[in-house]
Coordinates of C-alpha atoms in Angstrom, one line a residue:
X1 CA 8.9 4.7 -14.8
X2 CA 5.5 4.2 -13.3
X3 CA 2.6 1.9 -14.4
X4 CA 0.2 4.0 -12.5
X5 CA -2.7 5.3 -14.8
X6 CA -4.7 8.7 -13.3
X7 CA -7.5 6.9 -12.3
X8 CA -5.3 4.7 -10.4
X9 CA -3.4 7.6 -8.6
X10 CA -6.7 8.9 -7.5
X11 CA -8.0 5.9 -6.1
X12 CA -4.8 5.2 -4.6
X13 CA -4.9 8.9 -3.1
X14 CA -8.2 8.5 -1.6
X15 CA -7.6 5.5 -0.1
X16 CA -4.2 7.2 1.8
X17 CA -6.5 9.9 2.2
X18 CA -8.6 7.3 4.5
X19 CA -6.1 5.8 6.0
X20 CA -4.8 9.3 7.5
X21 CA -8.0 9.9 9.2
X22 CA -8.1 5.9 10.4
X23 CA -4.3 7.1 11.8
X24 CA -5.6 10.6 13.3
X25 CA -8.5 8.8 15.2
X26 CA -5.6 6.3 16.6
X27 CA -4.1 9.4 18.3
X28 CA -7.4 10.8 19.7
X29 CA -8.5 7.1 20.9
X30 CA -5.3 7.2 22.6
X31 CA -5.6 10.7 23.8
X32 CA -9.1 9.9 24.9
X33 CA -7.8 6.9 26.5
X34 CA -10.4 4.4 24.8
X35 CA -10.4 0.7 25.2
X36 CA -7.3 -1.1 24.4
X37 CA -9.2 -3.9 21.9
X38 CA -10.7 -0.9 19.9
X39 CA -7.4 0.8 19.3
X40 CA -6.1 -2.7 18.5
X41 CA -9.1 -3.0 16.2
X42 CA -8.2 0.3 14.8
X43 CA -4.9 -0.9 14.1
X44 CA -5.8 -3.7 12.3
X45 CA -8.0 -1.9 9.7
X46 CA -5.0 0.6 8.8
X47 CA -2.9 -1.9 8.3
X48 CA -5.8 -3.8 6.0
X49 CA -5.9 0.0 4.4
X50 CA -2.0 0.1 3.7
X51 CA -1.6 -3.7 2.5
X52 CA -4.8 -2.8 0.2
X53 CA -3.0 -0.1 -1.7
X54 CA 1.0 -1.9 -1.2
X55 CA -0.9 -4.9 -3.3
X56 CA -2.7 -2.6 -5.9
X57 CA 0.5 -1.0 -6.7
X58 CA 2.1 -4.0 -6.6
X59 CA -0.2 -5.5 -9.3
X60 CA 0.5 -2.1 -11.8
X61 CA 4.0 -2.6 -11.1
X62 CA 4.2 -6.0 -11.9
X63 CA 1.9 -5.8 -15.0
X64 CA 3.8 -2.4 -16.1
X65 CA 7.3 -1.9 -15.3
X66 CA 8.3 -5.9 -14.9
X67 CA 6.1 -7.1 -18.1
X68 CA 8.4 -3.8 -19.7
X69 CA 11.4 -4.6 -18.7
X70 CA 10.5 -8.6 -19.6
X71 CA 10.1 -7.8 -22.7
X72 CA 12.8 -5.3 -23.3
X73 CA 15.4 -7.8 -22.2
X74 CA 16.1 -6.2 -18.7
X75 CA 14.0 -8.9 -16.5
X76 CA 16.5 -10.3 -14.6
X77 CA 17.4 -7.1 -12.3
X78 CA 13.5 -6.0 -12.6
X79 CA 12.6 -9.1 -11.5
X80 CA 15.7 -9.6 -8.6
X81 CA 14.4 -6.0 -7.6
X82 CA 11.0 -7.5 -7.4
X83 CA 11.6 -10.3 -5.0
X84 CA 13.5 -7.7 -2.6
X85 CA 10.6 -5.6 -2.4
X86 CA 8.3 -8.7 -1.7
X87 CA 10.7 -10.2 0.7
X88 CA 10.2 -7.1 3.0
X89 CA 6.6 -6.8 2.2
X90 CA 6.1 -10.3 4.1
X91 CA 7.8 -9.2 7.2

């Protein structure tokens, strides 16, 4: 199940939406052959854009399908499922 409300997914959508553009202008800097520290910079705002939207879903899921599952007695493998997911995130 998802914790995701409409306005969410479309905010969600438009930020991807941004992001792909922020990735297509990577490949023409790098096409182009632009400066090395303004593709780096580049770089580092997609990677602000995808942690942005990995955190907002990551607040809907917690206070959606985890506060669910709390309640309906199925925490523990929500929860162990949970700490996977953030144990990759902080690669």
């Amino acid at each position: 199940m998802n914790s995701l409300s409409e306005e969410d997914k479309k905010d969600l959508l438009v930020r991807l939406r941004r992001i792909e553009g922020q990735v297509r202008g990577l490949q023409r800097m790098i096409d182009e052959e632009k400066y090395c520290v303004d593709i780096l910079h580049q770089i580092n705002a997609v990677q602000g854009g995808l942690k942005k939207v990995g955190l907002k879903i990551l607040d809907k899921h917690v206070h959606g399908c985890v506060q669910r599952a709390v309640k309906e007695e199925e925490g523990d493998d929500v929860i162990n499922e949970l700490m996977e997911v953030l144990a990759k995130f902080t690669d």
